[in-house]
XYZ file of C-alpha atoms in Angstrom:
731
model
C 129.268 223.661 258.246
C 132.708 224.479 257.298
C 131.627 225.890 253.968
C 129.064 227.909 255.677
C 131.295 230.878 254.410
C 132.961 231.412 258.256
C 129.661 231.188 260.044
C 131.265 229.781 263.074
C 132.032 231.971 265.926
C 134.863 230.313 267.302
C 135.447 228.829 270.770
C 132.419 228.977 272.711
C 133.652 227.844 276.073
C 132.551 225.335 278.549
C 128.814 223.817 278.096
C 126.189 224.790 280.359
C 123.069 223.497 280.839
C 120.410 223.631 278.133
C 117.538 225.598 277.936
C 115.500 223.976 275.066
C 116.067 220.731 273.185
C 116.785 222.536 269.917
C 119.738 223.723 271.482
C 121.404 220.214 272.126
C 123.018 217.554 270.182
C 123.873 213.980 271.500
C 126.510 212.405 269.345
C 128.244 209.028 269.872
C 131.662 208.250 268.611
C 131.898 204.664 267.318
C 135.225 202.795 265.994
C 137.672 200.177 266.585
C 140.132 200.516 269.709
C 143.141 202.708 268.406
C 140.940 204.659 265.475
C 141.346 207.782 267.591
C 138.022 208.617 269.261
C 138.987 209.631 272.778
C 142.024 211.939 270.817
C 139.238 213.225 268.327
C 136.885 214.503 271.632
C 139.895 216.150 273.172
C 140.587 217.823 270.128
C 136.644 219.046 269.766
C 137.203 220.347 273.226
C 139.813 222.505 272.271
C 138.631 224.171 269.269
C 135.320 224.495 271.123
C 137.584 226.042 273.959
C 136.269 223.450 276.486
C 140.008 223.275 277.273
C 143.327 225.217 276.760
C 145.989 224.076 275.164
C 147.508 222.113 278.140
C 144.043 220.033 278.387
C 143.073 221.655 281.159
C 140.115 223.850 282.139
C 139.947 226.603 285.035
C 139.445 224.030 288.054
C 142.411 221.821 286.623
C 140.491 218.985 285.439
C 141.630 217.409 281.782
C 140.023 214.823 279.467
C 142.720 212.462 280.504
C 141.296 212.417 283.996
C 139.374 208.799 283.287
C 139.358 205.469 285.249
C 142.440 204.381 286.678
C 141.879 200.960 285.115
C 141.766 202.727 281.489
C 145.362 203.840 282.166
C 146.397 200.296 283.132
C 144.611 198.473 280.563
C 145.829 201.378 277.614
C 142.359 201.549 276.099
C 139.031 202.969 276.939
C 137.030 200.621 278.793
C 134.014 202.717 279.739
C 131.712 205.369 278.248
C 132.347 208.929 278.978
C 130.957 212.269 278.332
C 132.653 215.430 277.356
C 129.905 218.493 277.130
C 131.400 221.329 274.851
C 129.460 224.353 273.077
C 129.396 225.484 269.629
C 127.609 227.889 267.630
C 125.502 228.502 270.641
C 124.657 224.655 270.632
C 125.271 222.023 273.543
C 127.203 219.217 272.319
C 127.357 216.178 274.325
C 129.986 214.259 273.050
C 129.709 210.564 274.179
C 133.099 208.387 273.657
C 132.644 204.951 273.826
C 135.114 201.970 274.212
C 136.092 200.264 270.648
C 137.312 196.917 272.441
C 134.452 194.592 271.845
C 134.695 193.230 275.346
C 132.950 196.740 276.084
C 130.192 196.349 273.531
C 127.716 196.952 276.552
C 129.212 200.889 276.644
C 128.725 201.230 272.943
C 125.459 200.142 273.106
C 124.433 202.764 275.852
C 125.930 205.385 274.347
C 123.989 204.883 271.325
C 121.042 204.537 273.279
C 122.054 207.932 274.390
C 122.489 209.489 271.369
C 120.867 211.027 268.328
C 123.511 210.839 265.716
C 126.683 208.929 265.138
C 130.253 209.562 264.081
C 132.110 206.440 263.028
C 135.850 207.100 263.543
C 138.000 205.211 261.117
C 141.678 205.463 261.099
C 143.576 206.221 257.807
C 145.836 203.426 258.639
C 143.786 200.874 259.705
C 140.736 201.013 257.574
C 137.372 199.437 258.228
C 136.876 196.347 260.343
C 134.287 194.239 260.644
C 133.197 194.823 264.115
C 132.556 198.650 262.839
C 130.354 197.673 259.711
C 128.144 195.681 262.102
C 127.378 198.885 264.357
C 126.618 200.847 261.330
C 123.942 198.094 260.272
C 122.911 198.336 263.528
C 122.375 202.293 263.398
C 120.804 201.806 259.843
C 118.011 199.126 260.986
C 116.792 202.278 263.167
C 117.732 204.989 260.767
C 120.332 206.779 262.956
C 122.091 209.951 261.278
C 125.916 208.959 260.520
C 128.639 210.509 259.266
C 132.327 209.232 258.873
C 135.388 210.980 260.437
C 139.074 210.091 258.654
C 141.825 210.224 261.650
C 145.500 209.382 261.649
C 146.109 211.519 258.536
C 149.786 212.000 259.548
C 150.664 207.934 258.939
C 152.998 207.759 255.625
C 150.013 205.347 254.270
C 147.597 207.721 254.985
C 145.303 208.271 251.682
C 141.987 210.524 252.661
C 140.850 209.481 248.745
C 141.335 205.819 248.842
C 139.475 205.675 252.762
C 136.458 207.568 251.412
C 136.570 205.150 248.532
C 136.662 202.156 251.144
C 133.898 203.703 253.692
C 131.602 204.264 250.316
C 132.236 200.184 249.531
C 131.992 199.249 253.408
C 128.859 201.878 254.409
C 126.894 202.445 251.185
C 125.341 199.422 250.850
C 123.405 199.594 247.370
C 124.082 203.491 247.199
C 127.529 204.197 247.447
C 126.955 207.829 246.222
C 124.978 208.279 249.805
C 128.964 208.347 251.146
C 130.659 210.888 249.774
C 133.511 213.121 250.996
C 132.446 217.038 251.973
C 136.361 218.066 251.610
C 139.566 216.770 249.756
C 142.883 217.126 251.049
C 145.270 219.712 250.742
C 148.671 218.612 250.889
C 152.022 220.349 251.840
C 155.234 219.788 250.358
C 156.367 216.523 250.277
C 159.214 215.358 252.527
C 162.708 213.311 251.907
C 160.442 209.953 251.564
C 158.080 211.484 249.295
C 155.007 211.409 251.596
C 153.105 214.914 251.187
C 150.993 215.455 254.539
C 147.721 216.889 254.711
C 148.070 220.412 255.777
C 144.466 221.600 255.374
C 141.035 220.990 253.522
C 139.536 221.724 250.499
C 135.790 222.489 250.654
C 134.116 220.932 247.716
C 130.703 223.414 248.237
C 132.139 226.452 248.516
C 135.380 225.514 246.840
C 137.650 227.380 249.366
C 140.671 226.049 250.963
C 141.415 225.846 254.620
C 144.843 225.833 255.681
C 145.772 224.735 258.883
C 149.337 224.361 258.276
C 150.015 227.341 261.012
C 148.116 225.707 263.538
C 145.076 227.981 263.042
C 142.950 227.774 260.448
C 143.338 230.147 257.430
C 140.698 230.523 254.546
C 141.554 231.462 251.198
C 140.794 231.109 247.664
C 142.217 228.932 245.358
C 144.507 228.685 242.787
C 142.904 228.496 239.327
C 144.981 225.708 238.611
C 143.182 223.373 241.715
C 139.712 224.312 240.465
C 139.721 221.447 237.537
C 141.374 218.961 240.355
C 137.663 219.211 242.305
C 135.454 219.563 239.634
C 134.770 215.960 239.230
C 134.437 215.434 242.847
C 132.071 218.830 243.552
C 129.786 217.543 240.913
C 129.168 214.084 242.382
C 128.933 215.491 245.741
C 126.105 217.793 244.317
C 123.999 215.105 242.630
C 124.280 213.020 245.679
C 122.903 215.742 247.636
C 119.834 216.618 245.361
C 119.350 212.982 244.892
C 118.206 212.951 248.597
C 116.660 216.463 248.133
C 112.923 216.676 249.338
C 112.629 219.758 246.163
C 111.880 217.081 243.533
C 112.323 219.933 241.167
C 116.147 220.406 242.314
C 117.607 217.587 239.998
C 115.699 218.878 236.630
C 116.845 222.486 237.235
C 120.417 221.035 238.121
C 120.429 218.848 234.694
C 119.127 221.635 232.701
C 122.292 223.696 233.946
C 120.730 226.132 236.334
C 123.353 226.919 238.875
C 122.092 225.825 242.835
C 123.434 228.506 245.194
C 125.194 227.236 248.026
C 122.757 227.863 250.748
C 120.431 225.581 249.047
C 122.762 222.882 248.698
C 123.979 223.254 252.481
C 120.610 223.250 253.687
C 119.786 220.111 251.632
C 123.095 218.644 252.710
C 122.067 219.237 256.504
C 118.378 217.859 256.132
C 119.825 214.601 254.313
C 122.038 213.937 257.063
C 119.563 214.803 259.654
C 117.203 212.124 257.990
C 119.790 209.691 257.953
C 120.007 209.169 254.179
C 123.383 210.901 253.285
C 126.477 210.125 255.320
C 129.382 212.668 254.890
C 133.047 211.852 255.033
C 135.416 214.229 256.882
C 138.769 214.192 258.137
C 140.203 215.714 261.621
C 143.574 215.770 263.297
C 144.601 216.605 266.794
C 146.167 220.376 266.890
C 149.944 220.476 266.669
C 151.618 221.571 269.780
C 150.677 225.119 270.904
C 147.797 225.461 268.444
C 144.480 225.793 269.324
C 142.520 223.993 266.641
C 143.079 220.925 265.136
C 142.819 220.018 261.158
C 139.127 219.523 260.249
C 137.772 220.148 263.956
C 135.971 223.393 262.812
C 134.339 221.413 259.822
C 133.290 218.581 261.986
C 131.737 220.871 264.839
C 130.005 222.559 262.087
C 128.670 219.571 260.827
C 127.148 218.322 264.083
C 125.712 221.402 265.275
C 124.216 222.204 261.833
C 123.657 218.956 260.293
C 122.762 216.377 262.771
C 119.675 216.270 264.165
C 117.911 217.627 267.539
C 116.574 215.328 270.125
C 112.842 216.817 269.081
C 113.429 214.770 265.880
C 114.159 211.496 267.509
C 111.707 208.852 268.053
C 111.526 208.513 271.440
C 111.597 204.585 272.976
C 108.312 202.841 273.910
C 106.905 203.850 277.111
C 104.468 202.073 279.443
C 102.848 202.581 282.703
C 104.789 200.191 285.730
C 101.675 197.670 284.566
C 102.476 197.292 280.856
C 99.732 199.958 279.651
C 101.107 202.054 276.677
C 101.523 205.758 277.560
C 101.871 208.263 274.626
C 104.151 210.936 274.792
C 105.040 213.971 273.073
C 108.695 213.816 271.777
C 110.990 215.429 273.820
C 108.926 217.804 275.912
C 110.294 219.544 278.814
C 107.407 220.362 279.956
C 105.777 216.846 280.142
C 105.893 213.924 282.640
C 109.176 213.061 283.546
C 110.657 210.030 281.941
C 114.611 209.759 281.854
C 117.082 206.468 281.824
C 119.602 205.737 283.382
C 122.519 204.770 280.540
C 125.524 203.956 282.650
C 126.352 203.717 286.663
C 129.657 204.030 288.337
C 130.968 204.705 291.799
C 133.042 207.569 293.313
C 134.858 207.011 296.543
C 133.707 210.455 297.876
C 129.792 210.669 296.691
C 129.176 207.155 296.152
C 126.887 205.716 293.089
C 126.783 208.397 290.177
C 124.193 207.647 287.373
C 124.603 209.155 284.074
C 120.865 209.741 282.721
C 119.481 210.733 279.256
C 116.209 212.823 279.749
C 113.619 212.094 276.953
C 110.579 214.138 278.335
C 110.545 216.803 281.137
C 112.998 218.320 283.181
C 115.255 216.617 285.773
C 116.109 218.719 288.987
C 117.892 218.557 292.036
C 116.453 217.388 295.460
C 113.284 215.971 293.975
C 111.776 212.663 294.631
C 111.426 210.651 291.587
C 109.969 206.923 290.908
C 112.682 204.020 289.779
C 111.429 201.557 287.780
C 113.418 198.302 287.070
C 114.924 196.743 283.700
C 113.849 193.473 283.552
C 117.581 191.894 283.885
C 116.661 189.598 286.722
C 118.590 186.836 284.809
C 121.757 188.443 285.358
C 121.551 189.049 288.763
C 119.930 192.763 288.604
C 116.653 192.764 290.236
C 113.541 194.884 289.355
C 112.955 198.047 290.791
C 110.125 199.538 291.819
C 110.871 202.273 294.533
C 110.914 206.101 295.204
C 114.153 207.682 295.469
C 115.770 211.336 296.215
C 117.476 212.920 293.507
C 120.922 214.309 294.650
C 122.855 216.832 292.966
C 122.951 217.278 289.165
C 126.288 217.556 287.291
C 127.925 217.627 283.936
C 130.774 215.512 284.098
C 134.190 216.154 282.470
C 137.160 213.833 283.034
C 136.769 212.702 286.865
C 135.492 216.377 287.308
C 131.706 216.863 288.053
C 130.444 220.347 287.153
C 127.022 221.241 289.024
C 124.056 222.212 286.977
C 120.505 223.389 287.720
C 118.716 221.783 285.918
C 118.750 218.931 282.549
C 115.678 219.675 279.913
C 114.184 216.709 277.919
C 116.865 215.678 275.103
C 120.149 216.624 277.187
C 122.082 214.177 279.814
C 123.355 214.618 282.986
C 124.990 212.768 286.348
C 122.987 212.257 288.944
C 124.173 211.682 292.643
C 122.570 209.449 295.553
C 120.391 207.179 293.352
C 121.380 204.125 295.707
C 118.951 201.958 294.363
C 118.801 202.522 290.424
C 120.876 200.398 287.941
C 121.905 200.908 284.089
C 118.756 200.671 282.242
C 116.397 201.584 284.965
C 113.690 204.576 284.319
C 113.464 207.903 286.281
C 109.798 209.256 286.345
C 107.385 211.376 288.609
C 106.566 209.322 291.512
C 102.932 210.134 291.281
C 103.005 209.171 287.707
C 105.902 206.110 287.481
C 106.750 205.387 283.947
C 108.511 202.241 282.440
C 110.715 202.505 279.016
C 111.348 199.515 276.627
C 115.152 198.475 277.583
C 117.644 198.292 275.068
C 119.216 195.049 273.742
C 122.101 194.050 275.606
C 124.744 191.453 274.406
C 124.487 188.183 276.707
C 127.798 187.527 278.315
C 129.160 184.048 277.415
C 132.865 183.798 278.802
C 132.506 181.789 282.188
C 134.793 183.231 285.133
C 134.689 180.937 288.303
C 135.782 182.892 291.498
C 136.509 182.712 295.083
C 137.184 184.676 298.015
C 141.052 185.132 298.234
C 140.923 184.976 302.253
C 138.587 185.126 304.942
C 138.586 189.123 305.097
C 137.762 188.866 301.313
C 135.056 186.511 301.726
C 133.022 188.545 304.086
C 133.389 191.534 301.374
C 132.935 189.564 298.609
C 129.048 189.616 298.405
C 128.871 193.107 298.670
C 131.325 193.897 295.999
C 129.880 192.008 293.532
C 126.537 193.324 294.100
C 128.304 196.809 293.366
C 130.016 195.751 290.425
C 126.902 194.424 288.332
C 124.899 196.887 289.226
C 127.384 198.936 287.228
C 127.657 196.470 284.440
C 124.131 195.145 283.020
C 126.448 193.238 280.370
C 127.545 191.148 283.539
C 125.595 188.291 284.989
C 126.215 186.558 288.186
C 125.278 183.182 289.064
C 125.773 181.156 292.095
C 125.520 177.336 290.738
C 124.036 175.358 293.074
C 125.137 172.305 291.267
C 128.751 173.064 291.345
C 128.970 175.002 294.210
C 130.797 177.993 292.211
C 130.342 181.753 291.949
C 130.382 182.501 288.489
C 130.755 185.721 286.931
C 129.622 185.618 283.203
C 131.596 188.139 281.406
C 131.971 189.274 277.378
C 135.636 188.849 276.887
C 138.943 188.254 278.708
C 139.792 191.895 278.939
C 135.961 192.279 280.061
C 137.006 189.702 283.090
C 140.266 191.223 283.662
C 138.225 194.626 284.240
C 136.012 193.038 286.657
C 138.629 191.601 288.790
C 140.613 194.920 288.976
C 137.522 196.752 289.889
C 136.741 194.536 292.639
C 140.580 194.612 294.096
C 141.263 198.407 293.275
C 137.330 200.027 293.757
C 135.945 197.353 296.487
C 139.163 195.898 298.562
C 138.095 192.416 297.453
C 140.770 190.173 296.236
C 139.487 186.678 294.599
C 141.009 183.858 292.884
C 140.212 182.775 289.592
C 139.403 178.616 289.673
C 138.865 176.383 286.995
C 135.056 176.754 285.836
C 133.025 173.309 286.064
C 130.050 172.053 284.240
C 127.401 170.450 285.754
C 127.875 166.764 284.920
C 125.506 164.155 286.108
C 125.807 160.320 286.413
C 123.605 157.375 285.401
C 123.068 153.411 285.225
C 124.214 152.192 281.857
C 122.272 149.153 282.415
C 120.010 147.398 285.170
C 121.798 146.247 288.514
C 121.053 144.955 291.982
C 122.485 146.163 295.229
C 121.743 144.955 298.951
C 122.454 147.020 301.683
C 123.792 145.901 305.183
C 124.048 148.120 307.932
C 124.295 145.805 311.235
C 126.196 147.551 314.217
C 125.849 146.276 317.925
C 127.870 148.307 320.496
C 125.706 147.694 323.604
C 122.636 149.374 324.108
C 120.277 150.085 320.807
C 122.278 148.331 317.897
C 121.662 149.567 314.506
C 119.834 146.720 312.262
C 118.723 147.476 308.591
C 119.135 145.377 305.287
C 117.250 146.362 302.022
C 117.818 144.760 298.689
C 117.491 147.215 295.594
C 117.009 147.062 291.580
C 117.618 149.858 289.619
C 117.328 150.247 285.805
C 117.960 153.397 283.648
C 115.453 155.644 282.798
C 114.814 158.165 279.279
C 116.612 161.400 279.712
C 114.967 163.862 282.270
C 113.166 161.478 283.974
C 115.065 162.145 287.353
C 115.012 159.562 290.054
C 111.835 157.416 290.672
C 111.639 155.156 293.914
C 108.824 152.353 293.642
C 107.677 149.980 296.593
C 107.673 146.329 295.726
C 108.052 144.745 299.285
C 105.798 142.318 300.128
C 104.922 140.186 303.109
C 106.143 143.161 305.516
C 109.778 142.342 305.251
C 110.723 146.135 305.556
C 108.324 147.637 307.846
C 105.850 150.380 306.332
C 107.259 153.330 308.411
C 110.734 152.649 307.081
C 110.321 152.216 303.424
C 110.216 156.017 303.151
C 113.799 155.920 305.225
C 115.113 153.823 302.733
C 114.078 156.242 300.034
C 115.610 159.083 301.864
C 119.127 157.457 301.789
C 118.844 156.498 298.276
C 117.882 160.016 297.133
C 120.470 161.406 299.763
C 123.183 159.043 297.824
C 122.282 159.800 294.509
C 122.585 163.650 295.131
C 126.338 162.891 296.198
C 126.875 160.511 293.248
C 128.113 157.131 293.231
C 131.155 157.211 290.764
C 132.391 160.693 290.221
C 130.857 162.688 292.851
C 128.344 163.965 290.422
C 124.361 163.640 291.406
C 122.728 160.677 289.940
C 119.632 160.934 287.634
C 117.160 159.254 285.113
C 116.882 155.807 286.921
C 114.449 154.029 288.629
C 115.039 152.568 291.919
C 112.751 149.549 293.154
C 112.845 148.162 296.820
C 112.475 144.472 296.484
C 113.134 143.075 299.793
C 115.012 143.378 303.382
C 114.891 142.748 306.920
C 114.242 144.445 310.210
C 114.881 143.943 313.811
C 112.111 144.747 316.656
C 114.298 146.502 318.570
C 117.395 147.738 316.772
C 115.782 148.879 313.592
C 115.454 152.672 313.216
C 115.169 155.596 310.509
C 118.678 156.179 310.394
C 119.830 152.245 310.051
C 117.612 152.055 307.060
C 118.590 155.449 305.333
C 121.841 153.999 305.748
C 121.202 150.440 304.155
C 119.639 152.594 301.287
C 122.682 154.261 300.367
C 124.839 151.097 300.399
C 122.368 149.499 298.246
C 122.869 151.975 296.026
C 126.441 152.214 295.953
C 126.557 148.352 295.747
C 124.301 148.272 292.701
C 126.620 151.015 291.172
C 129.687 148.803 291.735
C 128.285 146.166 289.449
C 126.762 148.525 286.850
C 128.657 150.418 284.249
C 128.049 154.306 285.236
C 127.520 156.891 282.159
C 129.095 160.043 283.186
C 126.122 162.704 281.462
C 127.403 166.015 280.065
C 125.259 169.355 279.657
C 124.701 169.821 275.830
C 123.707 173.319 274.489
C 122.096 174.434 271.431
C 124.465 176.986 269.803
C 123.287 179.574 267.053
C 126.448 181.468 265.365
C 125.633 184.402 263.011
C 128.524 184.664 260.997
C 129.745 186.382 257.635
C 129.308 184.284 254.829
C 133.115 184.222 254.296
C 133.646 182.479 257.509
C 130.925 180.040 257.765
C 133.483 177.170 256.962
C 135.630 177.666 259.577
C 133.036 178.220 261.728
C 131.448 174.783 260.957
C 134.870 173.080 261.184
C 135.835 174.819 264.593
C 132.475 173.144 265.823
C 132.957 169.872 264.691
C 136.082 169.938 266.230
C 134.508 170.690 269.475
C 132.503 167.428 269.216
C 129.511 169.658 267.736
C 126.639 168.464 265.914
C 125.703 171.089 262.981
C 122.113 170.721 262.581
C 121.901 173.226 259.787
C 122.508 176.872 258.466
C 120.124 179.820 257.336
C 120.695 182.282 254.796
C 120.269 185.844 256.671
C 120.370 189.091 255.401
C 123.442 191.355 255.095
C 125.655 188.361 253.495
C 125.553 186.313 256.713
C 124.484 182.676 257.641
C 123.051 181.533 260.985
C 124.753 178.261 261.977
C 123.091 175.903 264.354
C 124.448 173.357 266.352
C 124.361 171.030 269.462
C 128.088 171.490 271.360
C 128.662 169.773 274.708
C 129.173 172.620 277.210
C 132.749 171.402 278.602
C 133.717 172.410 274.777
C 132.811 175.774 274.653
C 134.052 177.511 277.682
C 135.977 179.669 275.770
C 134.196 179.893 272.868
C 133.395 183.804 273.047
C 136.909 184.294 272.618
C 137.953 181.814 270.113
C 134.797 182.769 268.151
C 136.027 186.503 268.075
C 139.355 185.776 266.953
C 137.989 183.034 264.327
C 135.884 185.546 262.774
C 138.119 188.594 263.464
C 135.258 189.893 265.612
C 132.280 189.930 263.315
C 130.275 186.734 264.503
C 127.814 186.508 267.246
C 126.415 183.395 269.204
C 123.931 182.646 271.489
C 123.389 179.564 273.835
C 120.763 177.505 275.867
C 120.707 174.430 277.577
C 119.409 171.437 275.561
C 119.800 168.244 277.887
C 122.440 166.120 279.394
C 123.465 162.793 277.035
C 126.255 160.505 277.907
C 129.960 161.714 277.626
C 132.084 159.517 275.299
C 134.369 156.783 276.863
C 137.454 158.110 276.407
C 136.358 161.511 277.432
C 134.643 160.369 280.683
C 138.000 158.345 281.305
C 140.181 161.238 280.857
C 138.108 163.186 282.858
C 138.149 160.525 285.742
C 142.042 160.666 285.969
C 141.822 164.242 286.083
C 140.206 164.008 289.183
C 142.248 161.155 290.959
C 145.469 163.367 290.186
C 143.751 166.367 291.386
């Protein structure tokens, strides 16, 4: 770490292919949108020598050469990998989007990483969504550290932000979240604000001054030592409390000085075990400088304190038929097990898959087995095929740098895997294996689309298939009831990116149309109808008369057809024709054009002609009879009702319940859960929650989640049904 008495060797150049898992660190950067994650990655790359002062490398690539859509959106929308090298260690920096709509990219980063850097803006603080991700990491004991950014802000207060982070992330043990450094401030400006120009190491009691654009280390003045004594003592106590050496606390309390190396070693072990969470500060390098404030200290922490891939428990692995398979942790010589954590398309090389290798070694031009991912409900087919690996490379902005291999614990991009999608497992073709998939959020915002023109219609199917292959958080639905193509997304920004990718990447222009829910019709009471189809136009005519009775049935009964004809009034061969006509009319609807359900249709009587009666005539008569019965009865519109479960912080329970009631919802109950959260269960008409994914995020400041499941269809209130019919008449 930065307190290692200047142990770092400085810039180490661009990252290479790792030779052993101990020389790899996989780190995901987490934080809300605008917290400074991408800027921090650029600063770390500059300090590590991966880019020059202009942000470029020898081949002209820059870290800013990301997706064109990101430039138009003015925010990160996808996971990106930047490999750098420091102290002889390859560090894979996984930069994730901070906006909630792209949480799928965040989860992919968490899957690929072994530790997390939580990036917190000194001017914005800690939001609820970041706390939720922290809790997810805590559940799997992922090692974490906190980086405070935006120190140049006039409101920036590193000490106060450290206190806020301890309160937000410390839980029952705020002493597990402590700073490793205090800010070193320069002279105050005209506004009275004293900028942070360096750091004071609490363990080494050394000053690290970045005011000149280069890191300068020196001993502190005597008058500074009392200022850091209290924070230093608290940090040492926090480290010793998590030490595996139980005698260390007794020695410390007894007044025995603990040497610096022992403290640093214990600190690194506590961080790697996920029981101690240091707070650091970082800022980009000023113009013309090579090192940003705190970047050396942060790289030292990552390489010295974060665990190697060998220390991570691998996800559960089975054979493709479900039998458990035991593997050594992160063994480069073991059977190949790798996972596709991200899929993208390149206009020149086609599909590119970012993979994390968990076992074995992946090499170019070898044939691997691709196993499916269990997301068939989202339009992603399961896979069980062999494919030939193309080139292996390490991404850097838009550039791909060729590598010779990728060992267990490392990440690389793979080209020409035309069938593999995000979440798929790559394994040896003669030993196919399957990794347990990671949890993906449910897309709950519907986006109904249609092709803009005939040429677009021809390309739409292929474009949508490629789109959902890249993004497992998106679900494609071909709704058979409404005859709409629906993309289910995580939010409005997610939907905007999907439309932009269809247009810019796949050349498909689509129009967004109102999303329709699957309404139904049913009879409110018993009714009778007579269908008379008699025509004579030369030659054989058409003759069929039938009389029916219709009565409502319980929800979910469908349509029953009962024959009670006596005396052969309707010949036996034409009774199925009447039923066919009734069912065909029911599918078209009898009032507002929605399918008719939950009725019993009884054929009572009718008439036939020995010459002019036919199958077609009795089908027509059956349909006419059903329409006449509907004209003499009240017809209920049935709307789908969904069961909604909302997990929300206790502070927002009242607002959520009030909002659900305003959507004609019925709150069924609440359950207290861990983490000061409540599960609210309700039943809500589907027509009322089309935008609930967006509205709930706003209502709860991004801290609530919800799930929905179809419950049943039930009658729509008369005033709502009339309003809907009026919309149909005027549209």
